[in-house]
Coordinates of C-alpha atoms in Angstrom, one line a residue:
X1 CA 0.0 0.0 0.0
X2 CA 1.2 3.3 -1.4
X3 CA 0.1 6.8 0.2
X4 CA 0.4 9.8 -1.8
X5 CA -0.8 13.2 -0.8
X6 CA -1.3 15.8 -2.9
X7 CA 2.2 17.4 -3.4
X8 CA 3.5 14.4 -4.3
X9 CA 4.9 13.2 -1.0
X10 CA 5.0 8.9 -0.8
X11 CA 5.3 6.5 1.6
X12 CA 5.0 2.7 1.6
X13 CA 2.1 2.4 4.6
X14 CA -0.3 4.4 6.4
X15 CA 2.1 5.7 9.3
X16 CA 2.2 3.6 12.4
X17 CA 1.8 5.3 15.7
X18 CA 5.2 6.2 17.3
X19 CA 5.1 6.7 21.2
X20 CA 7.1 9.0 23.4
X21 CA 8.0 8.5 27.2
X22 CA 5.9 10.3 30.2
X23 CA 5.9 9.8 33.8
X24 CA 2.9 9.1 35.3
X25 CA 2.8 11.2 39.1
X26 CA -0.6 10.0 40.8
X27 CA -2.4 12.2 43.3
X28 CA -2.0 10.1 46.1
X29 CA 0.7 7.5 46.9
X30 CA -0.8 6.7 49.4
X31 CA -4.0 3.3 50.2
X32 CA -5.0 -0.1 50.6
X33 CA -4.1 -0.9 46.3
X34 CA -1.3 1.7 46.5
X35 CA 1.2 0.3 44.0
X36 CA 3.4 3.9 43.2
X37 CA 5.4 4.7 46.6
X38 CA 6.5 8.0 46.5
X39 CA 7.8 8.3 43.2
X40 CA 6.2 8.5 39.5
X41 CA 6.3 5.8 36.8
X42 CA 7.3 5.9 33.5
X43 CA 4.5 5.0 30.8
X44 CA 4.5 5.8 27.0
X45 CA 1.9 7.7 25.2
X46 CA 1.1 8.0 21.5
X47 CA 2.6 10.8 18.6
X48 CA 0.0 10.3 16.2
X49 CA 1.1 11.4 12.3
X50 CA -0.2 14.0 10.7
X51 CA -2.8 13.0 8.0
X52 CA -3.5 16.2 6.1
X53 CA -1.5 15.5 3.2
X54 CA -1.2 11.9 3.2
X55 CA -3.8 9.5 0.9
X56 CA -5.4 6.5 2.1
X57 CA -5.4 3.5 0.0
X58 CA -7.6 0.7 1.3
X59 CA -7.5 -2.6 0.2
X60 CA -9.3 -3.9 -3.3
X61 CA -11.9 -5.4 -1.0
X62 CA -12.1 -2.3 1.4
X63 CA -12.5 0.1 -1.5
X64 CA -15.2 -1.8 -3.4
X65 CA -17.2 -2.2 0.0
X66 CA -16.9 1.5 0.3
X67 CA -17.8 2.2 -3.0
X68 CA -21.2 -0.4 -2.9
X69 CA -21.8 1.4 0.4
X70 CA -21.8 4.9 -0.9
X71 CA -23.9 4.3 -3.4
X72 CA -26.5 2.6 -1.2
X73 CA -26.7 5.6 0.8
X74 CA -27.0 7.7 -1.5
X75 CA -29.6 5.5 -3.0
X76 CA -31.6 4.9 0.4
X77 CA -31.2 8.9 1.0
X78 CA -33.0 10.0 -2.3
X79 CA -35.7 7.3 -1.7
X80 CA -37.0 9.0 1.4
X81 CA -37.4 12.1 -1.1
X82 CA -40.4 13.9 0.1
X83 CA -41.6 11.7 3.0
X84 CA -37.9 12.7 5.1
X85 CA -39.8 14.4 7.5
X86 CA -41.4 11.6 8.7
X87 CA -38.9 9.3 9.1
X88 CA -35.5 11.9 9.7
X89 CA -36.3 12.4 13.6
X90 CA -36.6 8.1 14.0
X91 CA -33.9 7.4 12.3
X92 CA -31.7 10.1 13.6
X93 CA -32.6 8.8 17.4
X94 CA -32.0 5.2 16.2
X95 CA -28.3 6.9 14.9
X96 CA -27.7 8.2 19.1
X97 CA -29.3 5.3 20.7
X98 CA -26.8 3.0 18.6
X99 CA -24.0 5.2 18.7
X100 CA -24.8 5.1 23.3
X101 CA -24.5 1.4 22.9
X102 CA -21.4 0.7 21.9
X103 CA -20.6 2.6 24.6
X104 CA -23.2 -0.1 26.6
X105 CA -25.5 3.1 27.3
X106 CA -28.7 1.7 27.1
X107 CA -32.4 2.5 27.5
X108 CA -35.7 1.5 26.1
X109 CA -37.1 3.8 22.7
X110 CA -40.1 4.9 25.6
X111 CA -37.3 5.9 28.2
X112 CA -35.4 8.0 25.2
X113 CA -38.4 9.6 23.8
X114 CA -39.8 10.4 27.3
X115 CA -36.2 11.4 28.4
X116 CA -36.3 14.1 25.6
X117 CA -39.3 15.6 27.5
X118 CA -38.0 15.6 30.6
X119 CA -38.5 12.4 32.2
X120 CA -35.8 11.6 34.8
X121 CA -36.6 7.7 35.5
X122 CA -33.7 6.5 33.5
X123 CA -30.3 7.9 33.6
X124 CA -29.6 6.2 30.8
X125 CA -32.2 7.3 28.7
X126 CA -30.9 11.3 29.4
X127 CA -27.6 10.4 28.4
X128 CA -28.4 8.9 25.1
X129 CA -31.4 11.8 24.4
X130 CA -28.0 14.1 25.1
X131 CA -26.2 12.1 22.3
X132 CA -29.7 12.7 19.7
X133 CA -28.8 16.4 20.2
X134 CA -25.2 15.9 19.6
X135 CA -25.9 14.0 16.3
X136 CA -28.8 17.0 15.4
X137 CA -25.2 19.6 16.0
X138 CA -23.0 17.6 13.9
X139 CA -25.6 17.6 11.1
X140 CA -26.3 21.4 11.6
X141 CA -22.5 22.4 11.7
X142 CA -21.5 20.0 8.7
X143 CA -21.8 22.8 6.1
X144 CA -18.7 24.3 8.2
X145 CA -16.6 21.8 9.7
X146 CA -14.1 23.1 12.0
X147 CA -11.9 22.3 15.1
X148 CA -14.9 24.6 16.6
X149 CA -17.6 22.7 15.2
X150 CA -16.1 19.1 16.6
X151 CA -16.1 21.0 20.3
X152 CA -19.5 22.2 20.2
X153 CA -20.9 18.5 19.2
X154 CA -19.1 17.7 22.5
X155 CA -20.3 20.4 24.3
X156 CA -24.0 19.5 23.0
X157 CA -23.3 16.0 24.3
X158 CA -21.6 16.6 27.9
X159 CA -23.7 19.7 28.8
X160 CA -24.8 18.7 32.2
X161 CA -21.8 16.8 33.0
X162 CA -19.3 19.9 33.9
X163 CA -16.3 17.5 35.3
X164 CA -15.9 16.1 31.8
X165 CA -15.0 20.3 30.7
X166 CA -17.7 19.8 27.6
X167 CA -16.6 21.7 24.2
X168 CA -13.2 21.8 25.8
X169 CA -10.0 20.1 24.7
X170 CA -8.5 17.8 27.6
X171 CA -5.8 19.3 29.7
X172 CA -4.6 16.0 31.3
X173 CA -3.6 12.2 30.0
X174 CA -6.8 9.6 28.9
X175 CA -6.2 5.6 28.2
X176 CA -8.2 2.6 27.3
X177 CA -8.2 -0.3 29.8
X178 CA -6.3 -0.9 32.7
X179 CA -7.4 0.8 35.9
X180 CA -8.9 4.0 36.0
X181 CA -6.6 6.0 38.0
X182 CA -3.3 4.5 35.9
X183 CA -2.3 4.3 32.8
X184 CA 0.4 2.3 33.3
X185 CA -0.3 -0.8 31.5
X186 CA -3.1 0.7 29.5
X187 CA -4.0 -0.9 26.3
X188 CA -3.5 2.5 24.3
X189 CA -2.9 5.6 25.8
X190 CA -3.8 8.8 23.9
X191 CA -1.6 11.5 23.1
X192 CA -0.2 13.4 25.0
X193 CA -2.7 16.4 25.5
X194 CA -0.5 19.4 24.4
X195 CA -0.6 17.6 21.1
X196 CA -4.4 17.6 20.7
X197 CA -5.4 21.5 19.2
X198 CA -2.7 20.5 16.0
X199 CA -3.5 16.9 15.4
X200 CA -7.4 17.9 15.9
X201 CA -6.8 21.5 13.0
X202 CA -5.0 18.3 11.2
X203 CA -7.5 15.7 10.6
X204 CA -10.3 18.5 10.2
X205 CA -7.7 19.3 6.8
X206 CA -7.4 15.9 5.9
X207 CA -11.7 15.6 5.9
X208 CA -11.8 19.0 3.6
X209 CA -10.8 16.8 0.6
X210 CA -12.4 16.3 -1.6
X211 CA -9.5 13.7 -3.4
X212 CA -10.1 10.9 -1.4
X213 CA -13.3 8.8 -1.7
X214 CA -15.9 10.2 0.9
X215 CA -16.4 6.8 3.0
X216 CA -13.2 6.2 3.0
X217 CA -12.3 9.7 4.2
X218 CA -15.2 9.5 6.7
X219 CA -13.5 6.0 8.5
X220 CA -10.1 7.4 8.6
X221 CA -10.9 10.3 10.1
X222 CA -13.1 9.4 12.2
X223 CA -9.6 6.6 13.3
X224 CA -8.1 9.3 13.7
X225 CA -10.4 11.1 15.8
X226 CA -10.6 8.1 17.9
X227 CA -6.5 8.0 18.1
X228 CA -6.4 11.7 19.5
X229 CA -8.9 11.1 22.3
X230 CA -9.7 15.1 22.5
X231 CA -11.8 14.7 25.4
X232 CA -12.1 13.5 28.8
X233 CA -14.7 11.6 28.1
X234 CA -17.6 11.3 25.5
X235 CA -14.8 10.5 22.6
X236 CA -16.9 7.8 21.1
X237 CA -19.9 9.5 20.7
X238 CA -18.2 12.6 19.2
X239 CA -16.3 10.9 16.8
X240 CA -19.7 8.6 15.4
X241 CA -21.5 12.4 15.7
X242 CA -18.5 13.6 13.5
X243 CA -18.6 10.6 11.2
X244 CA -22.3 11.4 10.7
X245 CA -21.0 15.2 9.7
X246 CA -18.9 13.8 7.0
X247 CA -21.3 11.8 5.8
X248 CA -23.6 15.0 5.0
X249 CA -20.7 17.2 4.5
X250 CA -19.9 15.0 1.5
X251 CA -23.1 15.2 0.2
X252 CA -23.3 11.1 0.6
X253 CA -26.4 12.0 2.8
X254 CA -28.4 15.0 2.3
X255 CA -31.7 14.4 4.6
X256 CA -31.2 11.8 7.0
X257 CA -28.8 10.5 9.2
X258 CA -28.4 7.1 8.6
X259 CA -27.7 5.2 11.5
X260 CA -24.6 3.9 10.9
X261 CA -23.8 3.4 14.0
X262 CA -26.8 0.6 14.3
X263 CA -24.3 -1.4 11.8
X264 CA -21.3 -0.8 13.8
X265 CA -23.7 -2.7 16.4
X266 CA -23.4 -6.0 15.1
X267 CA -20.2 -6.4 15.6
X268 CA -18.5 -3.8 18.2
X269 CA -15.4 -6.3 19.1
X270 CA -14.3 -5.9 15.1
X271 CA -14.8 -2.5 14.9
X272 CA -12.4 -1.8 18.0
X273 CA -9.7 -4.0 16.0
X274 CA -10.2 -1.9 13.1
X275 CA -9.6 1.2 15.3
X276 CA -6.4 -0.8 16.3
X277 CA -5.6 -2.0 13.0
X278 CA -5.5 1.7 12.1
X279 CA -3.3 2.4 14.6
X280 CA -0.8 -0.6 13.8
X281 CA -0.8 1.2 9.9
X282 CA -3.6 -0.3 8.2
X283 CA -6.6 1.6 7.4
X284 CA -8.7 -1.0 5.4
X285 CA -10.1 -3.0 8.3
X286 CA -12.1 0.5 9.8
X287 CA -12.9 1.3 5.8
X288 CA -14.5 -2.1 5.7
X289 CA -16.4 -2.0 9.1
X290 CA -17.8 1.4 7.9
X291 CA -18.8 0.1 4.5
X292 CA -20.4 -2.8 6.4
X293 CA -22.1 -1.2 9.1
X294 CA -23.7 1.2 6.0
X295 CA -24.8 -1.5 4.4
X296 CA -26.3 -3.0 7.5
X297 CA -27.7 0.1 8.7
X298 CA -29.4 0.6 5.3
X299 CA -30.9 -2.5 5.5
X300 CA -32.3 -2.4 8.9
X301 CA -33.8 0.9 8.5
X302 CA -35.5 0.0 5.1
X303 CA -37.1 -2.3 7.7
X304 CA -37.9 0.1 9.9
X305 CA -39.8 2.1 7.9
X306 CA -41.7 -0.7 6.4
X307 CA -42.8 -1.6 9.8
X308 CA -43.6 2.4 10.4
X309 CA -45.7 2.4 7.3
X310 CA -47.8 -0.4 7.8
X311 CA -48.5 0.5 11.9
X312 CA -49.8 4.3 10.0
X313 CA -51.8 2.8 7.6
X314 CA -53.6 0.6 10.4
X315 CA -54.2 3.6 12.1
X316 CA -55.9 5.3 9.5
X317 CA -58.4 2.3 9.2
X318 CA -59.1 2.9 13.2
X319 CA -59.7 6.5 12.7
X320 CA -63.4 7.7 11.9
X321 CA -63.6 11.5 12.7
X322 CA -63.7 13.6 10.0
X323 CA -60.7 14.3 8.2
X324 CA -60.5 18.1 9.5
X325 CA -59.8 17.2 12.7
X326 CA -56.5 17.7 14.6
X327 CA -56.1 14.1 15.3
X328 CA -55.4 12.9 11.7
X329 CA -52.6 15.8 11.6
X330 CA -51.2 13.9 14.8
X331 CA -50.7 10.7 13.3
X332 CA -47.8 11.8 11.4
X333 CA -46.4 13.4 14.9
X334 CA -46.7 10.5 16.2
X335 CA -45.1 8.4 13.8
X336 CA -42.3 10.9 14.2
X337 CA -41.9 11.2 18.1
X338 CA -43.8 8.3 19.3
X339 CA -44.1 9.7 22.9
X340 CA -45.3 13.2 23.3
X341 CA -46.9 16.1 26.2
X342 CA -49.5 18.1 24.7
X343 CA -46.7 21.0 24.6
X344 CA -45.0 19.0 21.8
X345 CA -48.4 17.9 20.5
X346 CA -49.6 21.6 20.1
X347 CA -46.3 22.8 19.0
X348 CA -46.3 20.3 16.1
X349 CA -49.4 21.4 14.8
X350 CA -49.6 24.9 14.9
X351 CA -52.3 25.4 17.6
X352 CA -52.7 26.6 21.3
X353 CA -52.4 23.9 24.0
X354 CA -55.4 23.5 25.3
X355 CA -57.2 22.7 21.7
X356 CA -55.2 19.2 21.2
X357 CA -56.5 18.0 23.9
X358 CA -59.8 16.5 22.1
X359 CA -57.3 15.2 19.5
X360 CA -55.0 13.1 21.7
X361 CA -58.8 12.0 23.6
X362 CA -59.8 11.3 19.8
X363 CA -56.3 8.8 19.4
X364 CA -56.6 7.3 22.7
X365 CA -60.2 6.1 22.6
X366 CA -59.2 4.6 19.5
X367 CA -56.8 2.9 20.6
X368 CA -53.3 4.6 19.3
X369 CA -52.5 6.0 21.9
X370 CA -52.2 5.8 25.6
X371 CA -51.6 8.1 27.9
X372 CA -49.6 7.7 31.6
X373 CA -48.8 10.3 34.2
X374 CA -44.8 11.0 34.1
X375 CA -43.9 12.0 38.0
X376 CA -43.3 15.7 37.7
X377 CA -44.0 16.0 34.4
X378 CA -47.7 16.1 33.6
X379 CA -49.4 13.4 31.3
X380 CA -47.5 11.8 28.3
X381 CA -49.0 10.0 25.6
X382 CA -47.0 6.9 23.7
X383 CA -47.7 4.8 21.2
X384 CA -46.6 1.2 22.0
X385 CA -46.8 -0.1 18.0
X386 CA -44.4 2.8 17.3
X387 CA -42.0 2.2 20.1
X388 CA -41.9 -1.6 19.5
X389 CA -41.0 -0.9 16.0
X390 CA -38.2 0.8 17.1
X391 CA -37.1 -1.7 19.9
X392 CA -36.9 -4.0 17.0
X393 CA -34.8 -2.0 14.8
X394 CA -32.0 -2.2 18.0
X395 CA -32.6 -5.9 18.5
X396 CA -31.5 -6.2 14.8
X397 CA -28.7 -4.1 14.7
X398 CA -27.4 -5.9 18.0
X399 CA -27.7 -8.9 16.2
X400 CA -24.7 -10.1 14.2
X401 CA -25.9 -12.1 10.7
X402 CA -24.8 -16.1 10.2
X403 CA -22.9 -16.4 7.4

């Protein structure tokens, strides 16, 4: 494998990490598991290569996946056409709730949507209806990708969780593995964190070109992401919300976020050795996990939708009011946000508050919706055929195919 960037430099593989020595001092030496004395320890942390100029070339099987993959999103993308904006909010929730569990966040699609209005029965749920809003920031910013943009998807995500410094680049050593309070013998320990504004102004360079192919572009950087480790915490979920970014920044997507993520799902342990892989100097294995997980995704949300279509269409064979009445606007609300207040309800359909009321009454007597007291939070009314629809969709993607 050959890597040339664009003023003609070459090399004969993607760059291997290099590491450079560091001293770990901990806080205390002190404690029962003390295992430091008085003294500090040496450890290595990463140097990461720049990637601005250099040109990934995956493998003949990588690059075909990538290529098949692109062109199914695309494809999948411009099917929605005009009927995105009933199936952009689902599928962009499905993209956090995914992108949570690799990070084995998870929560019900009732806790989510319920967390969204401001349920507090399921930690969980929160944390995951903080990652939807990070996905909606990357999508927003991806016109205008910046070292800026990247913190304010983190900020988005790690808003109410001010020890984790959200939007703000690290100021002390991360690792993966080993103890928490150590990184000596850590599986991989990030650089260290004087290094992270260049290499993150770097790899934002390397994803404005427009020379290499845009999934494979999208799975290296997001690599590299991943290699930098820019935050405390919330790394993974930043760099899947950044992937998404890509994805719409190079026009691959241009109304939904497909949840890629959900793809990744069926096979986390791979993707982690593709991440590692990448790091060891070979970028194919994380181009072919992303040109997998794509195809996947696009699969399962086809699926999805299906499933979405056929519960609406019951629904309209239940409902006998007359067609000017709020509670056939609702339907496609609730097909959208398949728990909602009568704030939300109201909000969605242009009217004051208290005249939905008959509507949701109209959709619960027959039988779409129900309707449950949230502690604190006033009435919220669900539908269960939605939401199950949903649960489904992350049962598949958790679910690796038999070959």
């Amino acid at each position: 494998m050959s890597n040339s960037g664009p003023h003609g430099a070459t090399q004969d593989a993607w760059p291997r990490l290099e590491w450079e020595p560091q001293v770990w001092l901990p806080a205390s030496g002190w404690g029962v598991n003390s295992e430091f004395g008085s003294g500090g320890r040496p450890y290595k942390s990463s140097v990461p290569a720049p990637i601005a100029s250099l040109t990934p070339e995956p493998d003949t099987e990588a690059g075909e996946a990538a290529e098949a993959a692109v062109q199914e999103l695309s494809r999948f993308d411009a099917e929605l056409g005009t009927r995105v904006a009933g199936f952009a909010p689902v599928l962009l929730r499905s993209e956090a709730a995914s992108s949570s569990q690799i990070e084995n966040l998870t929560a019900s699609a009732r806790a989510i949507f319920s967390a969204e209005l401001g349920s507090k029965s399921s930690r969980n749920a929160e944390l995951i209806a903080a990652n939807t809003r990070a996905m909606q920031a990357a999508i927003d910013l991806s016109d205008a990708l910046s070292p800026t943009a990247i913190a304010e998807m983190h900020r988005v995500l790690m808003g109410d969780q001010v020890r984790h410094t959200p939007g703000e680049w690290r100021r002390e050593a991360v690792w993966i593995g080993t103890k928490s309070n150590s990184p000596i013998g850590a599986e991989f320990v990030a650089p260290q964190f004087e290094r992270v504004p260049a290499l993150i102004d770097d790899v934002v360079a390397f994803s404005a070109r427009r020379d290499v192919p845009a999934l494979t572009s999208t799975a290296v950087a997001h690599a590299q992401f991943e290699t930098i480790h820019p935050f405390t915490d919330g790394n993974g979920r930043t760099g899947r919300a950044f992937a998404q970014a890509l994805l719409r920044h190079r026009g691959v997507t241009r109304n939904v976020a497909v949840p890629v993520s959900a793809g990744l799902l069926a096979d986390v342990e791979g993707y982690h050795r593709a991440l590692t892989a990448y790091r060891e100097g070979d970028v194919s294995p994380i181009v072919l996990a992303f040109a997998e997980a794509s195809l996947r995704a696009v699969a399962n949300s086809r699926e999805l939708i299906t499933e979405i279509d056929a519960i609406k269409e019951g629904w309209r064979g239940r409902l006998t009011v007359r067609r000017s009445s709020n509670a056939w606007a609702l339907l496609d609300v609730i097909a959208q946000r398949p728990v909602i207040d009568s704030a939300t309800a109201a909000a969605a359909l242009g009217v004051k508050q208290p005249n939905v009321y008959p509507a949701l009454q109209t959709l619960t007597e027959a039988g779409i919706l129900k309707s449950k007291s949230e502690h604190r939070s006033g009435p919220f009314w669900r539908s269960d055929e939605v939401l199950a629809a949903i649960d489904r969709f992350a049962e598949r993607a958790g679910r690796r195919e038999r070959s």
